[in-house]
Tab-separated table of C-alpha atoms in Angstrom:
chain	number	residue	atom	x	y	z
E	1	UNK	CA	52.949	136.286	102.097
E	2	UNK	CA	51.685	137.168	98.577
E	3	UNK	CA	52.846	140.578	99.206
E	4	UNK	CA	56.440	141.268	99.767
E	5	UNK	CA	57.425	143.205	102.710
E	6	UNK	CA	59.601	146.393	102.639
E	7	UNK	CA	63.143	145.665	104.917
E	8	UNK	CA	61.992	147.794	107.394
E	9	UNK	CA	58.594	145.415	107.483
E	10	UNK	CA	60.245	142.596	107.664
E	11	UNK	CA	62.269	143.688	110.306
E	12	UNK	CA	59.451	144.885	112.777
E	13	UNK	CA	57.216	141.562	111.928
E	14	UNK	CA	60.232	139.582	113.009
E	15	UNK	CA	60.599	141.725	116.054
E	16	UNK	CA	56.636	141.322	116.708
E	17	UNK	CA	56.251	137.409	116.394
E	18	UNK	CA	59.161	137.006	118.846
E	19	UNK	CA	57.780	139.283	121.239
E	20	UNK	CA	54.345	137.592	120.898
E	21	UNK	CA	55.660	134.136	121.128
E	22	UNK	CA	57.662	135.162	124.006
E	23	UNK	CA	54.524	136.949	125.809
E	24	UNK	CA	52.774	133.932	125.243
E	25	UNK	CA	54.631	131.693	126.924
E	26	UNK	CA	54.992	134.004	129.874
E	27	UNK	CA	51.293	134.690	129.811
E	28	UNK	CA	48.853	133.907	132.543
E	29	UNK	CA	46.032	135.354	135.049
E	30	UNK	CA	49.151	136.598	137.260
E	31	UNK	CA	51.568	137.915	135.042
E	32	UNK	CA	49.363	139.483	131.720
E	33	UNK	CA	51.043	140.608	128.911
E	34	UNK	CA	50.505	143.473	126.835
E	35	UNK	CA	52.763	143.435	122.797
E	36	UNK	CA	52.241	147.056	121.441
E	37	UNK	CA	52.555	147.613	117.688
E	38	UNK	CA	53.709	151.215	117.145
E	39	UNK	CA	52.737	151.600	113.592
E	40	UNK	CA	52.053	154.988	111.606
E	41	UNK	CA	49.248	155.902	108.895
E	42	UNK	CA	50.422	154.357	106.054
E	43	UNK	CA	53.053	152.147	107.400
E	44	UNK	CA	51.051	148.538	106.451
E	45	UNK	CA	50.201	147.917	110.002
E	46	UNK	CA	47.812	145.351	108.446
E	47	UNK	CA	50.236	143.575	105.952
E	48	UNK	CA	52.653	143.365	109.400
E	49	UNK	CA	49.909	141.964	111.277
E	50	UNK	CA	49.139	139.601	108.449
E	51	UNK	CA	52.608	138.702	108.611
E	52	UNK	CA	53.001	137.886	112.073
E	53	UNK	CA	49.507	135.846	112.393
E	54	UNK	CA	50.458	133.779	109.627
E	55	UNK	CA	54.157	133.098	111.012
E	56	UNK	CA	52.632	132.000	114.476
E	57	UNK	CA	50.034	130.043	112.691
E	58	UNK	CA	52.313	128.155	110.105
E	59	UNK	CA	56.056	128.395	111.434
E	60	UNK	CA	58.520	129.777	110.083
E	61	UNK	CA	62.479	128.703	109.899
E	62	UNK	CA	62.631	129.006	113.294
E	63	UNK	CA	60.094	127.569	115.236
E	64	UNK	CA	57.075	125.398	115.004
E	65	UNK	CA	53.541	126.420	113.854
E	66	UNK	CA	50.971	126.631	116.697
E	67	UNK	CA	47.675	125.656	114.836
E	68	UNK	CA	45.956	126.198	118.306
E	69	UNK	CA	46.656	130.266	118.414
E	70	UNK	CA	43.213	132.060	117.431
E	71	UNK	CA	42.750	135.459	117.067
E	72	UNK	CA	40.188	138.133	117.804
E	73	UNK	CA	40.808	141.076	116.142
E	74	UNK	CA	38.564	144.389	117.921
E	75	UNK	CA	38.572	147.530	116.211
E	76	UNK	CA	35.891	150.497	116.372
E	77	UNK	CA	34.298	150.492	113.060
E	78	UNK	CA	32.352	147.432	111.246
E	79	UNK	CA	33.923	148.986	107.843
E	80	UNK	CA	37.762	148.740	109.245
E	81	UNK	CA	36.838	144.952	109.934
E	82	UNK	CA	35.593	144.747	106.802
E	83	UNK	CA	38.696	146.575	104.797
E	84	UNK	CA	41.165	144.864	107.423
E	85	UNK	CA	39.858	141.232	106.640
E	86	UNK	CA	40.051	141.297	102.835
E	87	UNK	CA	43.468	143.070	102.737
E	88	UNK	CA	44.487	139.624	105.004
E	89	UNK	CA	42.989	137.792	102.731
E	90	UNK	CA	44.961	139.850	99.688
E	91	UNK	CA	48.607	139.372	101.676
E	92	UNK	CA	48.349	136.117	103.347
E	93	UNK	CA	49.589	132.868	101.904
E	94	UNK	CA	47.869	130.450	103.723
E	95	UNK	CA	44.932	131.884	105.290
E	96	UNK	CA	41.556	131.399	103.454
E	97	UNK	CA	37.907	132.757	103.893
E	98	UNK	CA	37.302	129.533	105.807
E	99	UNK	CA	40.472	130.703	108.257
E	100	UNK	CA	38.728	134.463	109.099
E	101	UNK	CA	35.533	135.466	109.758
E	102	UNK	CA	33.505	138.648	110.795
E	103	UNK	CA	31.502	137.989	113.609
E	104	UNK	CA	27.942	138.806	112.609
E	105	UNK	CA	24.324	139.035	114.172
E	106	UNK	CA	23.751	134.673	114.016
E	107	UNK	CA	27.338	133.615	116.145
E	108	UNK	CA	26.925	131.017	118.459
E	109	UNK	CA	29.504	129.228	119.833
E	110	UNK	CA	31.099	127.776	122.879
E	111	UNK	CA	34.594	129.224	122.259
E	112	UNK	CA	36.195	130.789	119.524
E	113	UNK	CA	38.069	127.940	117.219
E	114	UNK	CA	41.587	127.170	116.509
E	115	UNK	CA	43.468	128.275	114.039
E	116	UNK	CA	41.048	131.185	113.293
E	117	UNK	CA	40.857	134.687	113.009
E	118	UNK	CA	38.131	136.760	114.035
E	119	UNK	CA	37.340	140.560	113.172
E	120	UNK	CA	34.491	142.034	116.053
E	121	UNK	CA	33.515	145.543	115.909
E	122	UNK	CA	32.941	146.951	119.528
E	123	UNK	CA	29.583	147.727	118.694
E	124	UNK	CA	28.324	144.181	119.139
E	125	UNK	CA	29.690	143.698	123.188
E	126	UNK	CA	27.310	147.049	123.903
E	127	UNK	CA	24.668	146.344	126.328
E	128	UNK	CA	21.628	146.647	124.084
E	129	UNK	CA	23.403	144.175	121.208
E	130	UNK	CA	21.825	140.838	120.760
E	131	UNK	CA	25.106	139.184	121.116
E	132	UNK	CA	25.673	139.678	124.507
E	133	UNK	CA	22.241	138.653	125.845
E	134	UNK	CA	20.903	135.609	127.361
E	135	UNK	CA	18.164	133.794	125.457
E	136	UNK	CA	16.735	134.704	121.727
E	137	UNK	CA	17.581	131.138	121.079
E	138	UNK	CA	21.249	131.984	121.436
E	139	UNK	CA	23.249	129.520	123.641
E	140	UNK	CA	26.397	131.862	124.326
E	141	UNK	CA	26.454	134.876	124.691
E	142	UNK	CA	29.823	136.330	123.033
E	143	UNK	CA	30.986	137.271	126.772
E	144	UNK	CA	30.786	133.839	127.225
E	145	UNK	CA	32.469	132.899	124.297
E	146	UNK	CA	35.494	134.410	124.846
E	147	UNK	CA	35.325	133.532	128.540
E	148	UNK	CA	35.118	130.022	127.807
E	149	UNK	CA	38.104	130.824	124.923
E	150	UNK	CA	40.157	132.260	127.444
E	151	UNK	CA	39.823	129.529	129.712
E	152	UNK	CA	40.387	127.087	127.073
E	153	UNK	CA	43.480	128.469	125.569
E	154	UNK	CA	44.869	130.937	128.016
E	155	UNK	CA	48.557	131.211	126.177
E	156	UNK	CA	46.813	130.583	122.558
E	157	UNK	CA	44.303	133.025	122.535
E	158	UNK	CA	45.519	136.805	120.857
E	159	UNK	CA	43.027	139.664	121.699
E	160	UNK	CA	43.928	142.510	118.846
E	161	UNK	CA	43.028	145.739	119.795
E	162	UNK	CA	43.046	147.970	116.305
E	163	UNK	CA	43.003	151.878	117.520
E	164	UNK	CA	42.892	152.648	113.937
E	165	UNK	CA	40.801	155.784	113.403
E	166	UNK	CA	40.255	156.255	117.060
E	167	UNK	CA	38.821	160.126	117.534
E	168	UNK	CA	38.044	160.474	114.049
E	169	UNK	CA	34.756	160.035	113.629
E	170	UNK	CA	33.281	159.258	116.550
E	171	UNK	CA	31.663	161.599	119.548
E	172	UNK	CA	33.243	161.576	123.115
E	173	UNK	CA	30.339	159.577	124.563
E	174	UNK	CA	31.327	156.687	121.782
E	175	UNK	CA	34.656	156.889	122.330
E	176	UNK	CA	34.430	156.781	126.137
E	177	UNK	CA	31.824	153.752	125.226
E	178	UNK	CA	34.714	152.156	122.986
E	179	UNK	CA	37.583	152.562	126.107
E	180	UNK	CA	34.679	151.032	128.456
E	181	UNK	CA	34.493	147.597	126.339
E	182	UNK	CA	38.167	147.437	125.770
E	183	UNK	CA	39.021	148.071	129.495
E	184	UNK	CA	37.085	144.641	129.585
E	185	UNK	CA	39.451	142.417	128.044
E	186	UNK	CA	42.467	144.470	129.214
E	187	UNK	CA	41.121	144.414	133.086
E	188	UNK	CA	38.605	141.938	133.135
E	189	UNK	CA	34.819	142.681	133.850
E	190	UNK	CA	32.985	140.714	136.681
E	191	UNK	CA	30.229	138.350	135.353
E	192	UNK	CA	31.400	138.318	131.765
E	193	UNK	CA	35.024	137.538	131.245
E	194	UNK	CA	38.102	137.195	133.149
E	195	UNK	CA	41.431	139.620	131.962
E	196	UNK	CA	42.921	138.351	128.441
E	197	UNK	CA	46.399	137.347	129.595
E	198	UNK	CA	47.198	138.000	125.882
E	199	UNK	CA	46.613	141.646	124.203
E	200	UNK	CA	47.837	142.637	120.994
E	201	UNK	CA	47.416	146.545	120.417
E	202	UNK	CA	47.995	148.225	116.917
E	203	UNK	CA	48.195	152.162	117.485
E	204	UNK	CA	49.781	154.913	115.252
E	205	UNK	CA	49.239	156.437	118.948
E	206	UNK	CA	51.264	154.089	121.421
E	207	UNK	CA	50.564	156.961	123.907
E	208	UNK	CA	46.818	156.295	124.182
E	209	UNK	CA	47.403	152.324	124.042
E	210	UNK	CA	49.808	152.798	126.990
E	211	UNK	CA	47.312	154.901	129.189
E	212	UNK	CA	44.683	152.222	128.336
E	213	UNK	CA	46.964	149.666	129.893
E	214	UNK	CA	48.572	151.907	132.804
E	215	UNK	CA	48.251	150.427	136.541
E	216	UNK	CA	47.009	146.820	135.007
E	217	UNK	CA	50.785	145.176	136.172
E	218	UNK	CA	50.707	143.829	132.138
E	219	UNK	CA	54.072	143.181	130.868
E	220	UNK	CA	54.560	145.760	128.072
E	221	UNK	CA	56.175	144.537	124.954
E	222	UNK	CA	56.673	147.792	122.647
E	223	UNK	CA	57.522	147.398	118.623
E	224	UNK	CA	57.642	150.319	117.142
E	225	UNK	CA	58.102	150.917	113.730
């Protein structure tokens, strides 16, 4: 990291990549798992995130880097992607603009690759988005893509959910709309993609995070910091 971490930092990213190495090897379509991030306004939620991508990528003293683990990062708000991506890019070490990418109007791919992070704003996996429609030239639809990802790497592949902001600016019809697509990769939606056995959520309200994930028999992982 270019940015040194505060002890208490430190201490929670530590705490975080072994619970996320742990949940991945544990992971599968029968037993999901669910790491929680419990991190306040102003706590550097991203910078620990950062952190704990880059150890799981690269390795760290302790165990091996996993240069298959890719990332989706999910958060309400094309802006937060935005802001979230280039403070990554300000904090990490080894991660470069090749390494993470905001998924815009023209992706097309089978799966999602290795060793990559992705920022996606919920707005693109509405009904009415390009992105999740069948023909325009397009030969995946982004349902598909992360179908096909999850199928691929079902122990590699990290779904962030980023609650940042949550209730702030949005109406109740878009957050109810925002809870809808989520529910998707937390319970799995018939006809577009199977349960993530791997979910990451960032919340400075573990509360709501928790309800999100109540009665889904995922293995809950809380960090709090």
């Amino acid at each position: 990291m270019k940015i040194a971490l505060k002890d208490f930092q430190r201490e929670r990213v530590e705490q975080l990549v072994d619970e996320l190495r742990l949940a991945a090897g544990e992971a599968s379509p029968r037993r999901p798992q669910a790491v929680m991030l419990a991190s306040p306004t102003g706590s550097g939620k991203t910078i620990m995130a950062t952190a704990a991508i880059e150890a799981i990528l690269r390795g760290d003293e302790e165990t091996a880097a996993n240069p298959d683990a890719v990332f989706l990062w999910v958060s309400d708000q094309p802006d937060l992607n935005e802001q979230t991506r280039r403070k990554m890019l300000q904090a990490a070490t080894s991660l470069t603009n090749a390494d993470v990418t905001v998924i815009g109007p023209s992706f097309d791919r089978e799966r999602l690759a290795h060793g990559h992070v992705y920022f996606l704003n919920i707005q693109k996996l509405a009904t009415t988005n390009p992105l999740v429609r069948d023909g325009d030239e397009r030969t995946y639809t982004l349902w598909e893509t992360v179908h096909n990802t999850v199928s691929a790497s079902p122990n590699d592949f990290f779904v962030i959910i980023d609650e940042a902001h949550r209730g702030m600016l949005e109406s109740k019809a878009d957050r109810e709309q925002a809870n809808s697509i989520i529910q998707k990769f937390i319970k799995g939606s018939p006809g577009e993609i199977p349960a993530v056995p791997l979910i990451l959520g960032i919340s400075a309200t573990p509360a709501r995070f928790q309800r999100l994930i109540y009665g889904t028999g995922r293995t809950l992982r809380p960090v709090e910091v």
